[in-house]
Short mmCIF file of C-alpha atoms in Angstrom, two decimals:
data_model
loop_
_atom_site.label_atom_id
_atom_site.label_comp_id
_atom_site.label_asym_id
_atom_site.label_seq_id
_atom_site.Cartn_x
_atom_site.Cartn_y
_atom_site.Cartn_z
CA THR A 4 43.88 -3.98 7.22
CA GLU A 5 40.56 -4.50 9.08
CA TRP A 6 37.70 -6.65 7.10
CA ASN A 7 34.92 -4.21 8.44
CA HIS A 8 34.15 -1.78 5.54
CA ALA A 9 30.82 -0.86 5.38
CA TYR A 10 29.49 0.51 1.87
CA THR A 11 26.49 2.46 1.80
CA ASP A 12 24.74 4.99 -0.84
CA MET A 13 26.19 2.93 -3.59
CA ALA A 14 22.60 3.30 -5.48
CA ARG A 15 21.39 5.59 -8.46
CA ILE A 16 18.33 5.61 -10.07
CA TYR A 17 19.12 4.91 -14.07
CA PHE A 18 16.57 4.90 -17.34
CA VAL A 19 16.96 3.47 -20.79
CA THR A 20 15.46 4.91 -23.83
CA LEU A 21 14.04 1.80 -25.58
CA ARG A 22 13.81 3.03 -28.81
CA LYS A 23 17.02 4.50 -30.77
CA ASP A 24 15.11 7.22 -32.62
CA THR A 25 13.67 8.71 -28.48
CA PRO A 26 15.71 11.63 -27.53
CA ASN A 27 17.76 11.64 -24.62
CA PRO A 28 15.41 13.64 -22.10
CA LEU A 29 18.73 14.66 -19.72
CA ALA A 30 20.82 15.55 -23.13
CA PRO A 31 21.99 19.17 -22.98
CA GLU A 32 19.67 21.98 -24.23
CA ASN A 33 21.13 23.95 -27.24
CA ASP A 34 20.10 27.67 -26.33
CA GLU A 35 22.17 29.32 -28.88
CA THR A 36 19.98 28.19 -32.17
CA GLY A 37 16.12 28.58 -30.98
CA THR A 38 15.42 25.11 -31.50
CA THR A 39 12.51 23.48 -29.81
CA LYS A 40 12.26 20.50 -27.76
CA ALA A 41 11.42 17.27 -29.87
CA ASP A 42 7.61 16.20 -28.96
CA THR A 43 7.86 12.87 -26.91
CA THR A 44 4.15 13.02 -25.44
CA GLY A 45 2.94 11.20 -28.55
CA LYS A 46 -0.26 11.63 -30.51
CA LYS A 47 -3.52 10.55 -28.90
CA GLY A 48 -5.74 8.36 -30.79
CA THR A 49 -9.39 8.43 -30.70
CA ASP A 50 -10.15 4.69 -31.57
CA ALA A 51 -9.92 1.89 -29.48
CA THR A 52 -7.20 0.75 -30.49
CA ALA A 53 -5.00 3.79 -30.60
CA SER A 54 -5.76 3.93 -26.44
CA VAL A 55 -3.04 1.20 -25.97
CA PRO A 56 0.78 1.84 -26.91
CA VAL A 57 2.44 -0.31 -28.89
CA VAL A 58 6.05 -0.90 -27.42
CA THR A 59 9.06 -1.34 -29.06
CA ILE A 60 12.38 -2.38 -28.04
CA ASP A 61 15.74 -1.72 -30.26
CA THR A 62 17.82 -4.71 -28.42
CA ALA A 63 20.87 -2.91 -30.62
CA GLY A 64 22.72 -0.63 -28.63
CA LEU A 65 20.61 -0.41 -25.94
CA ALA A 66 23.49 -0.19 -23.19
CA GLY A 67 24.82 2.93 -24.49
CA ARG A 68 20.93 4.69 -23.96
CA ILE A 69 21.00 3.72 -19.93
CA VAL A 70 21.62 7.16 -18.61
CA ALA A 71 21.83 8.09 -14.79
CA LEU A 72 19.71 10.98 -13.16
CA PRO A 73 21.99 13.53 -11.90
CA LEU A 74 21.37 12.78 -7.93
CA GLU A 75 23.91 11.68 -5.55
CA ALA A 76 24.54 7.49 -5.00
CA GLY A 77 22.23 7.03 -2.15
CA ASN A 78 19.50 4.16 -1.16
CA TYR A 79 16.59 5.04 -3.16
CA TYR A 80 13.55 3.02 -2.81
CA ASN A 81 9.71 2.85 -4.22
CA LEU A 82 9.93 4.44 -7.12
CA VAL A 83 7.22 5.81 -9.65
CA PRO A 84 7.02 8.15 -12.40
CA VAL A 85 3.77 9.89 -13.11
CA ASN A 86 4.03 12.65 -16.13
CA GLY A 87 7.46 13.36 -16.82
CA ARG A 88 8.45 13.28 -12.63
CA ILE A 89 9.75 10.48 -10.78
CA PHE A 90 8.70 10.63 -7.34
CA TYR A 91 10.90 8.29 -4.90
CA ASN A 92 12.03 7.74 -1.22
CA ARG A 93 15.71 8.52 -0.69
CA ALA A 94 16.96 7.04 2.77
CA GLY A 95 19.72 9.19 4.63
CA GLN A 96 23.02 8.48 5.24
CA ARG A 97 26.19 10.69 5.48
CA ASN A 98 24.06 13.54 6.81
CA LYS A 99 21.31 13.72 3.52
CA PRO A 100 17.89 14.07 4.96
CA ALA A 101 15.73 10.88 4.25
CA GLY A 102 12.23 11.46 2.95
CA LEU A 103 9.73 11.68 -0.20
CA TYR A 104 11.90 13.35 -3.71
CA SER A 105 10.63 14.05 -7.14
CA PHE A 106 12.97 14.66 -10.13
CA ASP A 107 11.39 16.69 -12.89
CA LEU A 108 12.57 15.63 -16.24
CA SER A 109 11.71 19.12 -17.22
CA ASP A 110 13.64 21.24 -15.55
CA ARG A 111 15.97 18.27 -14.08
CA LYS A 112 15.89 19.39 -10.72
CA GLU A 113 14.82 17.43 -7.45
CA ASN A 114 12.19 18.90 -4.97
CA SER A 115 11.77 17.53 -1.53
CA HIS A 116 7.98 16.93 -0.12
CA GLY A 117 8.61 15.92 3.20
CA ASP A 118 10.10 13.43 5.79
CA PHE A 119 7.53 10.95 4.85
CA GLY A 120 8.93 7.30 5.17
CA ASN A 121 6.66 5.87 2.47
CA PHE A 122 4.18 6.21 0.17
CA GLU A 123 1.21 5.34 -2.48
CA ILE A 124 -0.14 7.60 -5.67
CA SER A 125 -3.10 6.41 -7.05
CA ALA A 126 -4.09 4.80 -9.96
CA ASP A 127 -5.40 7.91 -11.82
CA LYS A 128 -1.93 10.02 -10.16
CA LYS A 129 -4.02 12.62 -8.79
CA LYS A 130 -3.72 11.94 -5.36
CA ILE A 131 -0.96 10.43 -3.05
CA ILE A 132 -0.99 8.99 0.59
CA VAL A 133 1.68 9.08 2.82
CA ALA A 134 2.81 7.65 6.07
CA ASP A 135 4.97 9.31 8.85
CA GLN A 136 5.63 7.01 11.89
CA GLY A 137 1.75 5.10 11.65
CA LYS A 138 -0.30 8.38 10.72
CA TYR A 139 -1.58 8.35 7.26
CA GLY A 140 -2.52 11.19 5.13
CA VAL A 141 -4.07 12.19 1.77
CA SER A 142 -3.08 14.77 -0.17
CA ASP A 143 -3.17 15.68 -4.00
CA LEU A 144 -0.39 14.86 -6.32
CA PRO A 145 1.96 17.67 -4.82
CA GLY A 146 4.03 20.31 -7.21
CA PRO A 147 7.82 21.55 -6.35
CA GLY A 148 6.76 21.91 -2.84
CA ARG A 149 6.07 19.98 0.28
CA ILE A 150 3.29 18.23 1.47
CA GLU A 151 1.48 19.54 4.15
CA ILE A 152 -1.39 17.07 5.45
CA LYS A 153 -4.14 18.99 7.18
CA GLU A 154 -6.15 15.75 8.86
CA TRP A 155 -4.43 12.81 9.64
CA ALA A 156 -6.46 9.69 9.03
CA ASP A 157 -8.00 8.63 12.13
CA LEU A 158 -7.00 4.50 12.57
CA SER A 159 -8.23 4.29 16.17
CA ASN A 160 -11.39 2.13 15.20
CA MET A 161 -10.03 0.13 12.87
CA LYS A 162 -9.86 -3.73 13.73
CA GLY A 163 -8.40 -6.43 11.91
CA ILE A 164 -10.51 -9.89 12.04
CA ALA A 165 -8.11 -12.68 11.55
CA ASP A 166 -9.56 -16.51 10.51
CA VAL A 167 -6.56 -18.26 12.42
CA LYS A 168 -7.65 -21.57 11.68
CA ALA A 169 -7.79 -20.87 8.23
CA GLU A 170 -4.24 -19.24 7.84
CA TRP A 171 -2.72 -22.24 9.34
CA GLU A 172 -4.33 -24.08 7.02
CA GLN A 173 -2.86 -22.46 3.87
CA ILE A 174 0.71 -21.79 5.57
CA TYR A 175 0.57 -25.72 6.70
CA THR A 176 -0.56 -26.67 2.89
CA GLU A 177 2.13 -24.15 1.48
CA SER A 178 4.83 -25.31 3.51
CA TRP A 179 6.47 -27.96 1.49
CA ARG A 180 7.54 -25.18 -1.01
CA GLN A 181 10.49 -24.15 1.46
CA MET A 182 11.46 -28.04 1.50
#
């Protein structure tokens, strides 16, 4: 046999519930009993101590709580969770389109937002900047549809200033770490 095997699309997106009593958000729903989903959002307090959440991790049985998102294996990167959705980039292999996607945990569907190679979401989780072939555009955080950039950022007058002497000194000073 030849030794030229190429394994692509080997990654998946996984998550784990940290506590035993946290329900699995991807567990099958029971449509017959009329029960409602458990409230996993948590209660918000009014004092300053309640604003910082306390994270408790139950290590017993942790491996049994690992769940894969119902997505095909692929090449995923740049994962960002935002209010019950996970935004990510997927590189295209085997006739799969590359681009920006999100997975909504409530309706369990993947949404395509465009053929953007990279993105960044603002700290307040309201805006997104996307990159496409050296162009950058800002938009509101999208719903299930595609992102339409009306006006791309004009970077033609942007200049980068480098202090080559200071950079060389830093490189020289830190090079001992590589030896």
